[in-house]
mmCIF file of C-alpha atoms in Angstrom:
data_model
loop_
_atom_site.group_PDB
_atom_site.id
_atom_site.type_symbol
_atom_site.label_atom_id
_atom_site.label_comp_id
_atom_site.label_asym_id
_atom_site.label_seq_id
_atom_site.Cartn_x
_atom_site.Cartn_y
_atom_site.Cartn_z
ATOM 1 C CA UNK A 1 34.382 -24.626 -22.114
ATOM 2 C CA UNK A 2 32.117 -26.008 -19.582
ATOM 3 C CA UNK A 3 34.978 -25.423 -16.500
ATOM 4 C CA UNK A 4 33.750 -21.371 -17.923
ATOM 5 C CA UNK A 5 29.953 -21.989 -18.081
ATOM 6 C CA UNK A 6 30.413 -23.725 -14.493
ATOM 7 C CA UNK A 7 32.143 -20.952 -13.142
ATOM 8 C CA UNK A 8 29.694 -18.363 -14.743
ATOM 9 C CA UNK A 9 27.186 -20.317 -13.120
ATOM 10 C CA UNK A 10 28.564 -20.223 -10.053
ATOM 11 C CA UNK A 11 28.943 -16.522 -10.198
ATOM 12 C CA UNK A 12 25.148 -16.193 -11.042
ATOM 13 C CA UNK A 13 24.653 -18.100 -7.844
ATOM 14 C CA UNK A 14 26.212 -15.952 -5.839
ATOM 15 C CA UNK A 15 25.048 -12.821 -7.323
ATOM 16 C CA UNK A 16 21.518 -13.799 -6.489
ATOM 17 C CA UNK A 17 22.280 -14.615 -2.670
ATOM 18 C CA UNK A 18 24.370 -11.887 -2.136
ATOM 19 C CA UNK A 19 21.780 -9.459 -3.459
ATOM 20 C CA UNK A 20 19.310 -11.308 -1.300
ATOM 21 C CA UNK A 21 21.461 -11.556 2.270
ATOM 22 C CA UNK A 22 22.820 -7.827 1.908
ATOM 23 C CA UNK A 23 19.094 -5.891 0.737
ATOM 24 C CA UNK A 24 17.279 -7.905 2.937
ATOM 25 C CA UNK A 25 18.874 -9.715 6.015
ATOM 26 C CA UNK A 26 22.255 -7.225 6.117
ATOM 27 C CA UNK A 27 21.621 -4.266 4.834
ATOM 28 C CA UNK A 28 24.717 -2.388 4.888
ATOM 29 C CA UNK A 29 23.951 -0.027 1.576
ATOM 30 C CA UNK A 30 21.265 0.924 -0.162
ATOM 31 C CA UNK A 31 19.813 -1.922 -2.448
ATOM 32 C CA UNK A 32 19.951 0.379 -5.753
ATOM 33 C CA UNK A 33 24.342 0.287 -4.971
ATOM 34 C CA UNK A 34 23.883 -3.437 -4.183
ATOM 35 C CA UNK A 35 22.446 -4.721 -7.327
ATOM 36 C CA UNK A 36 24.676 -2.175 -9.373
ATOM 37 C CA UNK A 37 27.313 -4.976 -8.084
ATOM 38 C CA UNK A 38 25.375 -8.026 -7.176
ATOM 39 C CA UNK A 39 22.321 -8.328 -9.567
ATOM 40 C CA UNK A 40 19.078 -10.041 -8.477
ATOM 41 C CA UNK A 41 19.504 -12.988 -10.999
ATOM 42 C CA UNK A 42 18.153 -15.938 -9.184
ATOM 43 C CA UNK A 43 14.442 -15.271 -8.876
ATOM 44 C CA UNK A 44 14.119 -12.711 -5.162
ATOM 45 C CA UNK A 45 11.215 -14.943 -4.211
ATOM 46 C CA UNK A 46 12.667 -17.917 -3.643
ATOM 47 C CA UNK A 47 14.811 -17.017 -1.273
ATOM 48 C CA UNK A 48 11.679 -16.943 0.958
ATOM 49 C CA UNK A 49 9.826 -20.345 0.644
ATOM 50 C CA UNK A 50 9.662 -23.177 2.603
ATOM 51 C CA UNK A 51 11.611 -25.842 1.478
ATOM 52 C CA UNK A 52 13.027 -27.286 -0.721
ATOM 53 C CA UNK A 53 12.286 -24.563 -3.232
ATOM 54 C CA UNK A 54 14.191 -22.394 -1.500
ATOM 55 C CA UNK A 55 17.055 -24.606 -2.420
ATOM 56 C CA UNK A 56 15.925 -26.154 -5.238
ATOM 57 C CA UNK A 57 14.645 -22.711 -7.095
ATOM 58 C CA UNK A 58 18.124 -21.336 -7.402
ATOM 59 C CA UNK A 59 19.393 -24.748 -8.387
ATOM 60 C CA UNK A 60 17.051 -24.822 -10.881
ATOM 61 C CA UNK A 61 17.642 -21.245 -12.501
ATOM 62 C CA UNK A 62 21.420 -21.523 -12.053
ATOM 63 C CA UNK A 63 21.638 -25.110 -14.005
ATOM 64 C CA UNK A 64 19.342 -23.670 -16.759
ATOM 65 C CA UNK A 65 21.616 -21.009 -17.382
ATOM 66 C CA UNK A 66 24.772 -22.990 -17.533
ATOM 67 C CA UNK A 67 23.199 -25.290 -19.608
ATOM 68 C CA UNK A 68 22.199 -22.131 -21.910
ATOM 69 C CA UNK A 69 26.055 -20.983 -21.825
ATOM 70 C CA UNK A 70 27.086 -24.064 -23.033
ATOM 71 C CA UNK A 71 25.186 -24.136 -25.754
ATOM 72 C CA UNK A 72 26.146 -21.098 -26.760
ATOM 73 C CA UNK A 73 29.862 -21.386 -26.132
ATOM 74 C CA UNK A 74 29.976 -24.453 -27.986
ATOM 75 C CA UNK A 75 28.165 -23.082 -31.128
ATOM 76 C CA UNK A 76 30.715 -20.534 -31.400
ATOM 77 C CA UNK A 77 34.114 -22.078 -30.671
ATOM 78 C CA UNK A 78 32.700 -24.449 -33.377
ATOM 79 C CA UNK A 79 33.300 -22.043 -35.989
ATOM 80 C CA UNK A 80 36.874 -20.748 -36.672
ATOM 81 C CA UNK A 81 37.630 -17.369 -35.495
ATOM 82 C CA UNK A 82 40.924 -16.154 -36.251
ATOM 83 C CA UNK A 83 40.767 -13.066 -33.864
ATOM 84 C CA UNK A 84 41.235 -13.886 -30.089
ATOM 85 C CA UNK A 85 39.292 -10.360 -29.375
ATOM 86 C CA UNK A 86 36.726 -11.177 -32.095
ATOM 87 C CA UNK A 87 35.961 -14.486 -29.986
ATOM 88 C CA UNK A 88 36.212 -13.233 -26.789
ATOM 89 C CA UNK A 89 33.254 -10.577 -27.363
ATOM 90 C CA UNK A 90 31.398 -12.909 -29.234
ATOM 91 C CA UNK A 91 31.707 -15.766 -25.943
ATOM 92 C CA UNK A 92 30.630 -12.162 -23.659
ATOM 93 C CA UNK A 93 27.442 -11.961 -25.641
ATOM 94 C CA UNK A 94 27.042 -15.676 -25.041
ATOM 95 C CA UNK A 95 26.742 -14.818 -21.347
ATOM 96 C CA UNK A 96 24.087 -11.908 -22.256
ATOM 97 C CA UNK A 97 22.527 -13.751 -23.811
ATOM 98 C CA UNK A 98 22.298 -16.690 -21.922
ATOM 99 C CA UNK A 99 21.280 -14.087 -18.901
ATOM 100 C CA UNK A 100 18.587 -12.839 -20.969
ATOM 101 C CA UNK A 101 16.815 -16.232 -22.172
ATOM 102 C CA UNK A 102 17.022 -17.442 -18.140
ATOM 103 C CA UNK A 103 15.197 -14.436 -16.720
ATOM 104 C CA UNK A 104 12.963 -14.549 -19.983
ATOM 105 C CA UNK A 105 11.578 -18.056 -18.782
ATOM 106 C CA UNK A 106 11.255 -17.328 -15.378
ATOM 107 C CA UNK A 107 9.228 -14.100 -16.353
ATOM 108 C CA UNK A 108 7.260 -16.529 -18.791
ATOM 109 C CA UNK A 109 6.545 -18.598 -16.526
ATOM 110 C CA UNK A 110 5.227 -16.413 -13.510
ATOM 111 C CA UNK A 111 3.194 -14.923 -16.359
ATOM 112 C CA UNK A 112 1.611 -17.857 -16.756
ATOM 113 C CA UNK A 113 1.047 -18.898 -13.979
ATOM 114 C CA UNK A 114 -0.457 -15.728 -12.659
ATOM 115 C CA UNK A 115 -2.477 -15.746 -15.648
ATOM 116 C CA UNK A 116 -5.695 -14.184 -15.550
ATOM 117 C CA UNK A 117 -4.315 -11.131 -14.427
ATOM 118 C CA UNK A 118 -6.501 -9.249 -11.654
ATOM 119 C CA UNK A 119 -6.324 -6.136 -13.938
ATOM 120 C CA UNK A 120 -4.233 -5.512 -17.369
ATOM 121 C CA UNK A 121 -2.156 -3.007 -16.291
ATOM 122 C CA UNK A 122 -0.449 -5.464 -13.553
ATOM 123 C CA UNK A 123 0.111 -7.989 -16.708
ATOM 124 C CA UNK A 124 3.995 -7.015 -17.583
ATOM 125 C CA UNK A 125 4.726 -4.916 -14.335
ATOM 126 C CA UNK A 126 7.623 -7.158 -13.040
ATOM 127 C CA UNK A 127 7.993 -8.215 -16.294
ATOM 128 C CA UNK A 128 11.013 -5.375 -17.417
ATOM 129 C CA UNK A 129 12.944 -5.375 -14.533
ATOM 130 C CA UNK A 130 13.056 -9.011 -14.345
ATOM 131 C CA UNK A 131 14.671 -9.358 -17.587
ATOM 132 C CA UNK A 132 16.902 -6.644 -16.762
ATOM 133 C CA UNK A 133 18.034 -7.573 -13.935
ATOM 134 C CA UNK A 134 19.595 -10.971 -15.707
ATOM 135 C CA UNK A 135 20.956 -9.186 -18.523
ATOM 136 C CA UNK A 136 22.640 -6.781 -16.421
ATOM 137 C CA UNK A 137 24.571 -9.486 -14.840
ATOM 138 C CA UNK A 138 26.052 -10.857 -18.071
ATOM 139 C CA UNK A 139 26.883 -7.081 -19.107
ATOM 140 C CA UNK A 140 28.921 -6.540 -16.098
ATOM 141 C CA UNK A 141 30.678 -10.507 -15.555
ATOM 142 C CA UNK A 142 29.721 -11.990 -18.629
ATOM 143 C CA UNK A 143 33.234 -11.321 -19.735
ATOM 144 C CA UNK A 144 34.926 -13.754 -17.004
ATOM 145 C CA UNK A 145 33.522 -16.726 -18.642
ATOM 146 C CA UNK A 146 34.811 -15.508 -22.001
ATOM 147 C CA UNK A 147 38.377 -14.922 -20.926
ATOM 148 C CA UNK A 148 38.009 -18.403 -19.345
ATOM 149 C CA UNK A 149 36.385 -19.843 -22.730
ATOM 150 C CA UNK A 150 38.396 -17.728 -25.155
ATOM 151 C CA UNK A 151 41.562 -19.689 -24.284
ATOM 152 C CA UNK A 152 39.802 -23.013 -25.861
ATOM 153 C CA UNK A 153 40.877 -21.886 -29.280
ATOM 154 C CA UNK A 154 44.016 -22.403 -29.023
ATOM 155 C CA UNK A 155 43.884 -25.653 -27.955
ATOM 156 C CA UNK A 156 45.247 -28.364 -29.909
ATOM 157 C CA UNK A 157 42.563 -30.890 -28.344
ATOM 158 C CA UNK A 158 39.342 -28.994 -28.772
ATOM 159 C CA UNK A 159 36.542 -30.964 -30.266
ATOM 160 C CA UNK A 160 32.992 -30.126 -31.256
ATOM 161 C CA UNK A 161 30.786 -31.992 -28.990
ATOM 162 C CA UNK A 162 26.962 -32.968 -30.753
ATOM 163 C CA UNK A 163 24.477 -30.536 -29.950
ATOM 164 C CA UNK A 164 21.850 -33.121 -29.396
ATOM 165 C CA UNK A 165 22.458 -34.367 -25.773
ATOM 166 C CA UNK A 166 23.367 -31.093 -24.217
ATOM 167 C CA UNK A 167 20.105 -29.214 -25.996
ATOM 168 C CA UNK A 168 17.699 -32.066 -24.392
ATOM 169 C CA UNK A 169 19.262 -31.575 -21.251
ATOM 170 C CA UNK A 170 19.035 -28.433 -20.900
ATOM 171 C CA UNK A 171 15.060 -28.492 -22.553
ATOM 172 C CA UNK A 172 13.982 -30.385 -19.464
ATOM 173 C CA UNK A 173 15.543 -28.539 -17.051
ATOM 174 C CA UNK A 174 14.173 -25.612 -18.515
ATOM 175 C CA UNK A 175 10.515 -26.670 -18.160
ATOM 176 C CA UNK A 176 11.159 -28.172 -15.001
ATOM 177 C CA UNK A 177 12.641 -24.587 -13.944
ATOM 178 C CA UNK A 178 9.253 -22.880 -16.019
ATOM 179 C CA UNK A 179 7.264 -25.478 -13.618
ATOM 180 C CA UNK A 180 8.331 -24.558 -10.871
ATOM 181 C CA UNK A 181 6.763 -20.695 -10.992
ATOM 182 C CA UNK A 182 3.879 -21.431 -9.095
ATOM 183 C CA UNK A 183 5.828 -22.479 -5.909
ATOM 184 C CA UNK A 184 6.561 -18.786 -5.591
ATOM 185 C CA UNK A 185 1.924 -18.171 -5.538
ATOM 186 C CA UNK A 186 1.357 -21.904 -3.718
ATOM 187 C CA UNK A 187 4.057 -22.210 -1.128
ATOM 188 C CA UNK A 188 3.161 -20.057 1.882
ATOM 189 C CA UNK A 189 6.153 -18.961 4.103
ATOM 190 C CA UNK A 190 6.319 -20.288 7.304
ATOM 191 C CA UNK A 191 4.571 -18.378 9.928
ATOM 192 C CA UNK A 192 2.508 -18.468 13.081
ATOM 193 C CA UNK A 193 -1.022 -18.057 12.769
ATOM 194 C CA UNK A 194 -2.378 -14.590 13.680
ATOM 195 C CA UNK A 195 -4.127 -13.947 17.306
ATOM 196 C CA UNK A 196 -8.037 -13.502 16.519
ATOM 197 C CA UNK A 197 -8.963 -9.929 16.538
ATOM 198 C CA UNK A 198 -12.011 -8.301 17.766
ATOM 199 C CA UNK A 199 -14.321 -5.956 15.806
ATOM 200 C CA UNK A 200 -12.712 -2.284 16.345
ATOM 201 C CA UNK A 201 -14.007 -0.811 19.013
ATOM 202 C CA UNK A 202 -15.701 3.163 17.663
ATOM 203 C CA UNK A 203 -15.477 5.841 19.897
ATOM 204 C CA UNK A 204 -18.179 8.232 19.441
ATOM 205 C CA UNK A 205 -18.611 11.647 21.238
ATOM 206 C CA UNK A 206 -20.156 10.685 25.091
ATOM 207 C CA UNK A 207 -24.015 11.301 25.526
ATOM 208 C CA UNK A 208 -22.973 14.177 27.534
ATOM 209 C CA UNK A 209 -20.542 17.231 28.018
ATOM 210 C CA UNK A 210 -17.349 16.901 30.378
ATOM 211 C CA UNK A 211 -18.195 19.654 32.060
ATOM 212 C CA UNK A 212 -21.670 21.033 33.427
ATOM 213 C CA UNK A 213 -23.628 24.294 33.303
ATOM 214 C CA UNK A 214 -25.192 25.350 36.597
ATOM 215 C CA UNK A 215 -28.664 24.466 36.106
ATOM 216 C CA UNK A 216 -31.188 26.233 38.030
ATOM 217 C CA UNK A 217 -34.305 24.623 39.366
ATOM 218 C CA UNK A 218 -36.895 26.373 36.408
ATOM 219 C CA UNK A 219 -34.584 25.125 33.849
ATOM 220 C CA UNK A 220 -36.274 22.593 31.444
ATOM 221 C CA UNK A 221 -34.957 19.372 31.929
ATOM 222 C CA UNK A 222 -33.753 16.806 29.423
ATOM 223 C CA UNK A 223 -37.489 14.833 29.411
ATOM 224 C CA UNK A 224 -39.558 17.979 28.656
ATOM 225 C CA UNK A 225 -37.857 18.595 25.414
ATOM 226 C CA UNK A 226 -37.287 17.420 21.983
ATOM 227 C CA UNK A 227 -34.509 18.872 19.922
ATOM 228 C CA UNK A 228 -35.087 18.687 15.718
ATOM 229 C CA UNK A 229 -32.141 20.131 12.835
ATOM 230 C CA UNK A 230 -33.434 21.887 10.126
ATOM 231 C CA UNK A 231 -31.943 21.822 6.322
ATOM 232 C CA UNK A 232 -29.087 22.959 6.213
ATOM 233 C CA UNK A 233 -28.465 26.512 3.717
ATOM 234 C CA UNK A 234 -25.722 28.017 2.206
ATOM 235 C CA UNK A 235 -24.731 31.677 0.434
ATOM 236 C CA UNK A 236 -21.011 32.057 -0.879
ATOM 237 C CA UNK A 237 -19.220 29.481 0.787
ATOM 238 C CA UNK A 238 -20.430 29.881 3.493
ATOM 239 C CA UNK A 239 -23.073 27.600 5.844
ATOM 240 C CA UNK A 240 -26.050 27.846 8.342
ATOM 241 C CA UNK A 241 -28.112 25.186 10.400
ATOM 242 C CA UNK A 242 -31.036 26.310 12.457
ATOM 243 C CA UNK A 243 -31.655 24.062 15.990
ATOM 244 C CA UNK A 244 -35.275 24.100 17.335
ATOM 245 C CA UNK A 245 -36.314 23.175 20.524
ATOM 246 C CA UNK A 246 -39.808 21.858 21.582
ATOM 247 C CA UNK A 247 -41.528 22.223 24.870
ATOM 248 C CA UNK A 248 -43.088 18.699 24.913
ATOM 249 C CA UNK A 249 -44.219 18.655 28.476
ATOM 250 C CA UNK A 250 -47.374 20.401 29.459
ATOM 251 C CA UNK A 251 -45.295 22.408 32.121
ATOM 252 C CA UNK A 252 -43.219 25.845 31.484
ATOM 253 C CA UNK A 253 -39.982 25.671 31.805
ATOM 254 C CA UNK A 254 -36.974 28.177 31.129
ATOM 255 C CA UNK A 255 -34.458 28.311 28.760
ATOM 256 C CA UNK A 256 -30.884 29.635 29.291
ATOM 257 C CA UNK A 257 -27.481 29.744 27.824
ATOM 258 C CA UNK A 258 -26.229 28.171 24.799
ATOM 259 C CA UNK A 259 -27.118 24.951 23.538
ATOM 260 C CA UNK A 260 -24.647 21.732 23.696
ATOM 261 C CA UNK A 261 -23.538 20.550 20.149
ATOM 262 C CA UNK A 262 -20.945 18.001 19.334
ATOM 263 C CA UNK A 263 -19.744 16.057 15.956
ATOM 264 C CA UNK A 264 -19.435 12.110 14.929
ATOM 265 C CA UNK A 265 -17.818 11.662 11.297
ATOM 266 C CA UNK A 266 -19.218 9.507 8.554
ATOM 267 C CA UNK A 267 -17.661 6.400 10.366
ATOM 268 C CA UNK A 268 -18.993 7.279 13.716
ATOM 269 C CA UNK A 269 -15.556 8.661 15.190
ATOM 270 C CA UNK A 270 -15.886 11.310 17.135
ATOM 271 C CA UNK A 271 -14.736 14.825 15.882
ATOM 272 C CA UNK A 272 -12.646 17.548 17.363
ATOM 273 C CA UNK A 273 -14.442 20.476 16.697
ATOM 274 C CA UNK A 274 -14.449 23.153 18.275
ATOM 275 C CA UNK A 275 -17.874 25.535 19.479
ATOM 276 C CA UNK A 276 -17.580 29.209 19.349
ATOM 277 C CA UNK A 277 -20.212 31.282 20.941
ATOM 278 C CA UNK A 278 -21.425 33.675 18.736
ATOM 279 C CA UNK A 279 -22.256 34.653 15.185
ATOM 280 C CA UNK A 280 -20.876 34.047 11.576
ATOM 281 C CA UNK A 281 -21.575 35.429 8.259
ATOM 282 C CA UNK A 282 -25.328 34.263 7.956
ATOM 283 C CA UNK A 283 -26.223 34.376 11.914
ATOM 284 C CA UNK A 284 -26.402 36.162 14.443
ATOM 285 C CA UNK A 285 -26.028 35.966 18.160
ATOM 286 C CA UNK A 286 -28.276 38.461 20.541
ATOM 287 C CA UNK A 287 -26.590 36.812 23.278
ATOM 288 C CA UNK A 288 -27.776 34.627 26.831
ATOM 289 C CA UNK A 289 -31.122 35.626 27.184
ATOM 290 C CA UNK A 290 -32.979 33.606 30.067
ATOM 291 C CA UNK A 291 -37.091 32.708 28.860
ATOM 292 C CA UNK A 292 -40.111 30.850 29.733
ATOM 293 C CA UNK A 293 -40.627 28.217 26.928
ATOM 294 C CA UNK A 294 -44.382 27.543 27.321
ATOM 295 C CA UNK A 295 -45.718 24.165 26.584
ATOM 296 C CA UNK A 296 -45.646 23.530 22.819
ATOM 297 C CA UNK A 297 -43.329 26.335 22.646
ATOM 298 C CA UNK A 298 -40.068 26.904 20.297
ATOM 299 C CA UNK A 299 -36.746 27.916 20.680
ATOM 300 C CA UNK A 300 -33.944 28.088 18.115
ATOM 301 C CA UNK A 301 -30.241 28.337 18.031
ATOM 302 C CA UNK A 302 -27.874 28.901 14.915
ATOM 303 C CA UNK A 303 -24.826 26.474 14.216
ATOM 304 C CA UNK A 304 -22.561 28.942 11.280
ATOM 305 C CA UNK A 305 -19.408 27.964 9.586
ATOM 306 C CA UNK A 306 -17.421 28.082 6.602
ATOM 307 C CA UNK A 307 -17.252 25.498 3.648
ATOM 308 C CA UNK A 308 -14.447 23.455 4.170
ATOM 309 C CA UNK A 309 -12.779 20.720 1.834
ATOM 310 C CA UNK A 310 -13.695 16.954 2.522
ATOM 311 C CA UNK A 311 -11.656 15.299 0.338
ATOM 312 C CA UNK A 312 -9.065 14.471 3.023
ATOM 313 C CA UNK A 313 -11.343 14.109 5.975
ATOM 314 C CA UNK A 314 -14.182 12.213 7.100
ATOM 315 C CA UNK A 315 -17.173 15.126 7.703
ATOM 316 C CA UNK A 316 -19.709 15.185 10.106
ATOM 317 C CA UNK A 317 -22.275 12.649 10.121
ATOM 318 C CA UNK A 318 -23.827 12.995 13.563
ATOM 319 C CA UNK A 319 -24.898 15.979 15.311
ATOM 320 C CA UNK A 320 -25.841 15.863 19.094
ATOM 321 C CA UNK A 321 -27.345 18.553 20.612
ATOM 322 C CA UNK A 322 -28.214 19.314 24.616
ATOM 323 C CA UNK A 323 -30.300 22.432 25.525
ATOM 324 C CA UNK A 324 -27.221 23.166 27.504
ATOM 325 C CA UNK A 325 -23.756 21.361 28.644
ATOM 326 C CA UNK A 326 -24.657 18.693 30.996
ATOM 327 C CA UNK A 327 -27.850 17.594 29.777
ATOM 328 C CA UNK A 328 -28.535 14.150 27.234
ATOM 329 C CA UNK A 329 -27.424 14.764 23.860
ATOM 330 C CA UNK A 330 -30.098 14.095 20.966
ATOM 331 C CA UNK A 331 -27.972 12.561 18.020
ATOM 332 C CA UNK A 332 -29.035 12.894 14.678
ATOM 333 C CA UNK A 333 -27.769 11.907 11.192
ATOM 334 C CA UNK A 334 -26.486 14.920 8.451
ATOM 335 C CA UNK A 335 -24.367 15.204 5.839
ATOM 336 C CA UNK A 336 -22.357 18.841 6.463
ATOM 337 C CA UNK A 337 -18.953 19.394 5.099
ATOM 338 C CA UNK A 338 -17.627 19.982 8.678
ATOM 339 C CA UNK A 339 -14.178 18.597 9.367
ATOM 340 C CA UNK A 340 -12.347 17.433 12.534
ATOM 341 C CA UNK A 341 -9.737 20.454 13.594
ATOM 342 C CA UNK A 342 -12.171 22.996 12.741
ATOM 343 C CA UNK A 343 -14.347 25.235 14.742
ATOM 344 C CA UNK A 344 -18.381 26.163 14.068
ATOM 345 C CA UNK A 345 -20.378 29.160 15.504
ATOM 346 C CA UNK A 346 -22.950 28.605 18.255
ATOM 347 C CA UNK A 347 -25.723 31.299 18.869
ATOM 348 C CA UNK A 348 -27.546 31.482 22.289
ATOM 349 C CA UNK A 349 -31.043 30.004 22.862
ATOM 350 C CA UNK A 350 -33.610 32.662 21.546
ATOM 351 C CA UNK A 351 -37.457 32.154 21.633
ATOM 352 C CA UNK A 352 -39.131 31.790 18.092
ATOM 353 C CA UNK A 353 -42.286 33.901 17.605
#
């Protein structure tokens, strides 16, 4: 009887490391085929921690069952049986069961110890497949150890042992193997400590254009003007913002081309979007029109494009604008449902009044 609960143990043992070595350190075949063969009994976590719990955990779990299939075994080859195949499936539920009350205290006790949960619904979520996982063993070798056991009944010499001893025994190693749960929360793996990091680094679109327009000498420069957004407006999905430029200085100046305009998302990444020249559904574009802006003056320029979906994207925070590529960018913060990827509709400088 106990050379069968040894050997069962043994077998639990190995079914744990194997599971272990060949899902995680050799893995030959997917882990769903390995455990079909080798289930996970001993608990996966311990094969992990520093020691001695990664020794002493499976010890622990593996002497707790045997001492379980004892129990068991001995509680039925005390009664008579007549029927060799009657006993022998009896002794195989002995190994379920045995497989079942080991993983139930090692889910108990992880339970507890993990006790408050950080949210309900994480409460029982290892909680199945623990249990499981040691049944399933017992379903698929529990019937080794009752071959091995079965063969006690007919043995001239067989004597009930007391229950006393072996249930005590196998009480405290029980709560010893409960107790040791929180090794798998307090014992941190071995590892070096991680290289300080710096705060991330945000690129943001550059305070001017890569390339240049070629200014002429009349051309307002970057200090005589002052750039302001409007509100934003909208008509069936579709979307409009209206640029003004101020002649601050108390010197005329002329305006030409289209205005600069880049994007920075929410986060202050910059975006790849992409300018069009031209009109859209609620602007339009008379074209490159060159004009005195007098002092105090206005000019405005249209930015058009289509609603687009933010869910997935981080949308434009930041607008710059230029009075034309190569001049300073004014930034300015917005909230438009623009997206990186997509393109927006830029109409030329045109005097207002």
């Amino acid at each position: 009887m106990t050379a069968a609960a040894v050997t069962a143990g043994l077998g639990w043992f190995v079914s744990g490391a194997l599971s272990a070595a060949l899902t995680n350190f050799v893995p030959i075949l997917p882990s769903s085929v390995i455990q079909l063969v080798f289930p996970p009994t001993v608990p996966r976590a311990s094969w992990y921690l520093d020691a001695p719990w990664h020794v002493l955990l499976p010890l622990l779990s593996t002497v707790t069952f045997v001492g379980l299939l004892v129990l068991l075994i001995d509680r039925v080859l005390a009664r008579p049986v007549g029927d060799s195949g009657i006993a022998f499936f009896a002794l195989w539920l002995c190994s379920v069961l045995a497989t079942f009350i080991t993983s139930l205290l090692w889910a108990l006790g992880v339970l507890i110890v993990s006790w408050p949960p950080i949210r309900i619904a994480f409460l029982l979520e290892d909680f199945g497949a623990t249990l499981l996982a040691g049944s399933y063993w017992g379903i698929i070798w529990g019937w080794l150890p009752a071959l091995m056991a079965v063969r006690a009944l007919h043995d001239p010499q067989r004597t009930v042992r007391p229950i006393a001893l072996p249930l005590m025994a196998t009480a405290a190693i029980a709560v010893m193997f409960v107790g040791s749960a929180p090794a798998t929360l307090d014992t941190q793996i071995a590892q070096p400590a991680p290289a300080p990091t710096e705060e991330p680094v945000v690129y943001g679109s550059p305070p001017t254009a890569d390339i240049s327009e070629s200014v002429g000498a009349d051309w307002c420069r970057d200090d005589q003007l002052r750039i302001k957004p409007g509100t934003p407006d909208s008509a069936t999905g579709h979307r409009v913002l209206v640029v003004t430029v101020l002649n601050t200085s108390g010197a005329p100046c002329v305006i030409d081309f289209y205005p600069d305009i880049a994007f920075d998302d929410a986060t202050g990444w910059a975006m790849d979007v992409f300018p069009v020249r031209g009109g859209s559904f609620l602007t339009e574009d008379a074209g490159r029109s060159a004009f005195t802006l007098q002092p105090g003056g206005a000019a405005t320029s249209a930015i058009g494009w289509n609603a687009m979906a933010t869910s997935q994207s981080s949308p434009a925070g930041t607008l710059l604008v230029a009075p034309y590529a190569g001049a300073t960018r004014q930034s300015f913060p917005v909230e438009l449902d623009i997206i990186t990827g997509s393109s927006v509709s830029v109409t030329a400088w045109q005097p207002l009044g």
